[in-house]
Short mmCIF file of C-alpha atoms (C1' of nucleotides) in Angstrom, two decimals:
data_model
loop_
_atom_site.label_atom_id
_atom_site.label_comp_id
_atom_site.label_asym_id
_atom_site.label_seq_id
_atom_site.Cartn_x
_atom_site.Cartn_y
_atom_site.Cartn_z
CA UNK A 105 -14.76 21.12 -6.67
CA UNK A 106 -15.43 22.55 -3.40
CA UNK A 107 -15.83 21.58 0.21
CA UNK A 108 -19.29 20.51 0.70
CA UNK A 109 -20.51 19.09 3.68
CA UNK A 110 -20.68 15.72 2.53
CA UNK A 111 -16.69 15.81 0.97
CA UNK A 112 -15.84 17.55 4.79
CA UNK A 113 -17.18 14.85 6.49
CA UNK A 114 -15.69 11.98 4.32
CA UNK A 115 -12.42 14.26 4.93
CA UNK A 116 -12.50 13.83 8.79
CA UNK A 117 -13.38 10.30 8.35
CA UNK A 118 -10.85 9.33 5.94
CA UNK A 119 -8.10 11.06 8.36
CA UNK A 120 -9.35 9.98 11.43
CA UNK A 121 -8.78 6.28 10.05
CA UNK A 122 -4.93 7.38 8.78
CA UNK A 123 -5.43 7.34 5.35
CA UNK A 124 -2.86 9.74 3.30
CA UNK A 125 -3.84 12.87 2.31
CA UNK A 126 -3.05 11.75 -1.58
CA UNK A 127 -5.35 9.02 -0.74
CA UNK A 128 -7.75 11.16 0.54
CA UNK A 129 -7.54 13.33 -2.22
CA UNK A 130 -8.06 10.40 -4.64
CA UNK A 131 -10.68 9.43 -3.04
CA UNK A 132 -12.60 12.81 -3.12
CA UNK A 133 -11.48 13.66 -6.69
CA UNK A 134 -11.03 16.70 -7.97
CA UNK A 135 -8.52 17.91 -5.44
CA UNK A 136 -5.00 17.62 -4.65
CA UNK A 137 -2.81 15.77 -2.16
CA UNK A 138 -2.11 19.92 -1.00
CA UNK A 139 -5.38 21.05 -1.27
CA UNK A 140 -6.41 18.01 1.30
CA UNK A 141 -3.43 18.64 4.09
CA UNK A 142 -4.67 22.72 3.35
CA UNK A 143 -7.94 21.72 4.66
CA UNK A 144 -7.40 19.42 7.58
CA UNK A 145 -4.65 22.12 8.96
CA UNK A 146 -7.67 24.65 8.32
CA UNK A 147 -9.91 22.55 9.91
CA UNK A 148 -7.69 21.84 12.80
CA UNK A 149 -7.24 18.14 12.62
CA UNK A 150 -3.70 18.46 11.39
CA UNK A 151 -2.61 16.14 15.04
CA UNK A 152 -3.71 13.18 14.06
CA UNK A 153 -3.62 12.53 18.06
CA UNK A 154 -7.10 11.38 17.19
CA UNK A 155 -8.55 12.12 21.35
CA UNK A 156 -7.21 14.33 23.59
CA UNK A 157 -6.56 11.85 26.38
CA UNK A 158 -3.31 11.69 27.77
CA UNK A 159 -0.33 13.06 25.49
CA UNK A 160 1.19 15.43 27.49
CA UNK A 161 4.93 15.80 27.25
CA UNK A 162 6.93 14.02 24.42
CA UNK A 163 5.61 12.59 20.72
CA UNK A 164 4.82 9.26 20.81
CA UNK A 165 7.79 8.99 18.70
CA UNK A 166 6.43 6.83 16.47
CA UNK A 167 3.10 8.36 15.21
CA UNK A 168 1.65 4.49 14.56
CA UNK A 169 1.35 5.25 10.61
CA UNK A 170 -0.99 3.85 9.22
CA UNK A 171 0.97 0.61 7.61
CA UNK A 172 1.90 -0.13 11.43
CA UNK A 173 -1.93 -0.34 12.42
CA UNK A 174 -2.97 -2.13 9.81
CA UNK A 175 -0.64 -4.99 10.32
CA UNK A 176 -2.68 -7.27 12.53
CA UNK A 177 -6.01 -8.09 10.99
CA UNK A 178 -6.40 -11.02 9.94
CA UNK A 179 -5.79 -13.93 12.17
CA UNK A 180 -8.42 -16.45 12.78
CA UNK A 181 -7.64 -18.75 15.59
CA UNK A 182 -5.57 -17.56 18.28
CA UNK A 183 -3.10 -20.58 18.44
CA UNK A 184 -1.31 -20.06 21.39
CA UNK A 185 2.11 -19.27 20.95
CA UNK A 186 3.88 -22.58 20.52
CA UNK A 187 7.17 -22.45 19.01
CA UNK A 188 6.17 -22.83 15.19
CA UNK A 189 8.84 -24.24 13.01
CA UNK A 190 9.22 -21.19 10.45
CA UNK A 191 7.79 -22.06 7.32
CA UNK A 192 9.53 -21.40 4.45
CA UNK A 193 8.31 -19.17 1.76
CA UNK A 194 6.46 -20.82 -0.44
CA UNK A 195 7.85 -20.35 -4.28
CA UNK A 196 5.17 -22.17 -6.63
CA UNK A 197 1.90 -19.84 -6.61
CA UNK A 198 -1.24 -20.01 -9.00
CA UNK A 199 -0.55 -18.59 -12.57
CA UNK A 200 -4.11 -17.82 -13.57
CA UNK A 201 -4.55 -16.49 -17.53
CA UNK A 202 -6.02 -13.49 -15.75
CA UNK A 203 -4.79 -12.45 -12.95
CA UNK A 204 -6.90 -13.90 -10.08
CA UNK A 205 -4.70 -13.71 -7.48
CA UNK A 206 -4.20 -10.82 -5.23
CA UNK A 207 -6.35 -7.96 -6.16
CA UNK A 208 -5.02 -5.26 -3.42
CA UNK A 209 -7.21 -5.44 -0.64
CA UNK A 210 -8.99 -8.77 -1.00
CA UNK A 211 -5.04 -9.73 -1.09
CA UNK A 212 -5.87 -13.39 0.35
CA UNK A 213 -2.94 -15.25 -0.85
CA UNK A 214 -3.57 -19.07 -1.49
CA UNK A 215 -0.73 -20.80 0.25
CA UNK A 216 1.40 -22.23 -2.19
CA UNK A 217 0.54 -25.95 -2.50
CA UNK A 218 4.40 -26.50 -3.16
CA UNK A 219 4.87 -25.80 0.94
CA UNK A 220 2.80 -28.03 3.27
CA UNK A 221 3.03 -25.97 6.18
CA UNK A 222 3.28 -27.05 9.15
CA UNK A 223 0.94 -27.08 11.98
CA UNK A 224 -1.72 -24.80 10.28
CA UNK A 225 -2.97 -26.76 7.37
CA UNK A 226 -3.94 -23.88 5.55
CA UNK A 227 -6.03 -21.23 6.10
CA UNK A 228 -8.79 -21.20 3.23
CA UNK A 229 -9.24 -17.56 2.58
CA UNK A 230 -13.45 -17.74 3.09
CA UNK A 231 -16.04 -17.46 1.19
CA UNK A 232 -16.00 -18.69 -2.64
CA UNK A 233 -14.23 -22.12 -3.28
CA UNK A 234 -10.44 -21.56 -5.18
CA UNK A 235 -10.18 -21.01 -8.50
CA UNK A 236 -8.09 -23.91 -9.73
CA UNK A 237 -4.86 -24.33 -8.65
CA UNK A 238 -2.44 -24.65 -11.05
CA UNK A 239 -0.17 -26.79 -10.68
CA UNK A 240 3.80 -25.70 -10.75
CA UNK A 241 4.62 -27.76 -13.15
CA UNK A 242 2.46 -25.34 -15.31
CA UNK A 243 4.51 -22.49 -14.65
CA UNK A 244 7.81 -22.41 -17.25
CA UNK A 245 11.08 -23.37 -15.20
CA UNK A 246 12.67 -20.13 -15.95
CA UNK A 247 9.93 -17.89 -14.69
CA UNK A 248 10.19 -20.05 -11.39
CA UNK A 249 13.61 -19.62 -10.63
CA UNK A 250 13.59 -16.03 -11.96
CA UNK A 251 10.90 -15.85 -9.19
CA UNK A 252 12.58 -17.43 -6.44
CA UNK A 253 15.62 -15.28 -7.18
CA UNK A 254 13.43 -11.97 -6.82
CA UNK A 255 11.77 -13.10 -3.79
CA UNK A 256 15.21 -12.99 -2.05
CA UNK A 257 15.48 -9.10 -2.80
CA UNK A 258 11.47 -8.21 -2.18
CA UNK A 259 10.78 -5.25 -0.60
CA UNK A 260 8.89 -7.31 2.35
CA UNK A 261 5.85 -4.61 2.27
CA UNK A 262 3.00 -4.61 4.07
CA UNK A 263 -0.42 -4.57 2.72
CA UNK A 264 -0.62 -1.01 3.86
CA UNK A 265 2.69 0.11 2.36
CA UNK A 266 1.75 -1.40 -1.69
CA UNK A 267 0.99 1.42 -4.25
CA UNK A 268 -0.06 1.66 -7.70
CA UNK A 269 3.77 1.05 -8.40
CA UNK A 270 4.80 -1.71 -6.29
CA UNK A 271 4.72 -5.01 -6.63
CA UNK A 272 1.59 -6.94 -5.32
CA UNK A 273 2.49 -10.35 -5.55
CA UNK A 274 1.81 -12.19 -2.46
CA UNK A 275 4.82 -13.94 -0.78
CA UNK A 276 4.40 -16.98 2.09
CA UNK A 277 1.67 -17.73 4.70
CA UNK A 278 -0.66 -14.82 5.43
CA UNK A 279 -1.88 -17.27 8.52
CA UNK A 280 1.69 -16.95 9.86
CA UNK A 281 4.16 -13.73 10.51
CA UNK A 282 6.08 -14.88 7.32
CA UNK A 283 3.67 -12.83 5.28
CA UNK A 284 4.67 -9.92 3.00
CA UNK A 285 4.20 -8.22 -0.64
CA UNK A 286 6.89 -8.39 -2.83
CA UNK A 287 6.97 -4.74 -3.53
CA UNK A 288 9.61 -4.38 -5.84
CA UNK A 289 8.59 -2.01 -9.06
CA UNK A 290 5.88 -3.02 -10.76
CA UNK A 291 6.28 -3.20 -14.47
CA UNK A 292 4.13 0.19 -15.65
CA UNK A 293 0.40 -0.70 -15.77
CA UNK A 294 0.54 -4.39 -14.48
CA UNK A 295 0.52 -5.14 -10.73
CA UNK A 296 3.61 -7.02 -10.43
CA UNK A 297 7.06 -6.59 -10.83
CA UNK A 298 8.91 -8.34 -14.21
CA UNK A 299 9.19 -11.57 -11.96
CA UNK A 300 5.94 -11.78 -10.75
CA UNK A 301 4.33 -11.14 -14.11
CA UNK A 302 6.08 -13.79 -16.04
CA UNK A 303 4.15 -16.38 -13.64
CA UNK A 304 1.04 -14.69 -13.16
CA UNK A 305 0.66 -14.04 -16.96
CA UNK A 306 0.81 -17.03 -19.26
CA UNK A 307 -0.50 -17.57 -22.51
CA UNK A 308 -2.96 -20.36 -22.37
CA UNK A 309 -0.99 -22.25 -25.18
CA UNK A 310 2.27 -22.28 -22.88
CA UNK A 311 0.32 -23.78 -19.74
CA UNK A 312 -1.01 -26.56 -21.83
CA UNK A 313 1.69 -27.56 -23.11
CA UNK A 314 3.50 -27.65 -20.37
CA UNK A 315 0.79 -29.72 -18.32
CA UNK A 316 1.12 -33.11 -17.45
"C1'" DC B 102 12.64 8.21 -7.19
"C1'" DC B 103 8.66 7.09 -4.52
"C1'" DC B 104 6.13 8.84 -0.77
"C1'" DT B 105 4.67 11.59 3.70
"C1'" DG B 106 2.78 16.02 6.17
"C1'" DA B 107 3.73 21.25 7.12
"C1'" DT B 108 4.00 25.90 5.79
"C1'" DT B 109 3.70 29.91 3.09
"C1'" DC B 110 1.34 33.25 0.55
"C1'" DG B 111 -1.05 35.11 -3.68
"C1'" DC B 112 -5.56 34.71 -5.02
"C1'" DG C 133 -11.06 29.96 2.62
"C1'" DC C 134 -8.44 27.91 -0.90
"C1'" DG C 135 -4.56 25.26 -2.77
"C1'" DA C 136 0.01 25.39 -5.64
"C1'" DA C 137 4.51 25.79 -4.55
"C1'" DT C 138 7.69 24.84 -1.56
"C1'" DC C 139 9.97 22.81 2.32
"C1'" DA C 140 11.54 18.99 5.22
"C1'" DG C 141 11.76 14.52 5.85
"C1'" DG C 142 11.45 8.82 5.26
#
DNA sequence: CCCTGATTCGC
DNA sequence: GCGAATCAGG
């Protein structure tokens, strides 16, 4: 592969917005992590300083990675401040046959109907209506506390921060600052850690016969 | 270990 | 100009 125009451009763009160089690379295809970083340094744009306002003296310590910026998105309604009661982390989620819940970006975690949360009702994620909820007491009891035991030790990552080998499942509110990934290793070619996959994977036989 | 970017240097 | 190898770090 070479550097066409077109690859360039979607270079600068990529970097400009923070994304690694692996992921750059991935994204491009056909070239390296190394070959990437060897082009933005030829191209100049290795300080990701982005403008050239004001910078003089001192690194901004803190380069604002890219998991920092991302954080904030998605908040709907402002709700001023208030002192909200911390919610606890919900332990019960949806154990769909295949796995409907957090597909990386789309990540909209239904809150777990096991929590009611206070103050915020919950925050449907838009658009499509849920899938069906299923309820916990479709989800073996082992797998649940084997869950709520892992939770304790998540990683706490950030959307930005989940890989191909972290764990994705989804863990409390994502209306309220009690919102994380679980991030812990992700069992080789699934999306979740051992945990997460004994509740998100279920043989259809198991869930009905555990069903009320 | 996983990952990051930076640099070097033969091609 | 290119990018693998290497370095330095989180």
């Amino acid at each position: 592969m070479s550097w066409t125009d077109e690859r360039v451009e979607l270079l600068k763009r990529m970097w400009a917005e923070g994304q690694s160089a692996s992921q750059i690379a991935k994204e491009l295809g056909g070239v390296t992590r190394n070959a990437v970083i060897g082009k933005v340094h030829r191209l100049g744009l290795s300080n990701r300083a982005g403008d050239g306002a004001t910078e003089r003296d001192e690194a901004p310590e803190a380069p604002a990675t890219a998991a920092a910026r991302a954080e904030p998105p998605a908040r709907a309604a402002p709700e001023p401040a208030a002192a909200r009661p911390a919610p606890e982390p919900a332990a019960a989620r949806p154990a769909p046959e295949r796995p409907a819940v957090p597909q990386p970006a789309a990540a909209a975690a239904p809150s777990g109907n096991v929590t009611p949360l206070p103050i915020r009702k919950a925050i449907v994620p838009a658009g499509q209506p849920l899938p069906p909820q299923p309820s916990i007491n479709e989800i073996s009891p082992e797998a649940l506390a084997s869950v709520r035991e892992v939770e304790k030790r998540a990683r706490k990552l950030t959307l930005m921060e989940l890989t191909e080998r972290t764990c994705k499942w989804p863990i409390g509110d994502p209306a309220t600052d009690d919102f994380w990934f679980c991030g812990l290793p992700s069992l080789p070619g699934k999306p979740y850690c051992e945990a997460h996959v004994g509740v998100a994977f279920q043989p259809m036989s198991a869930r009905r016969d555990r069903r009320r």
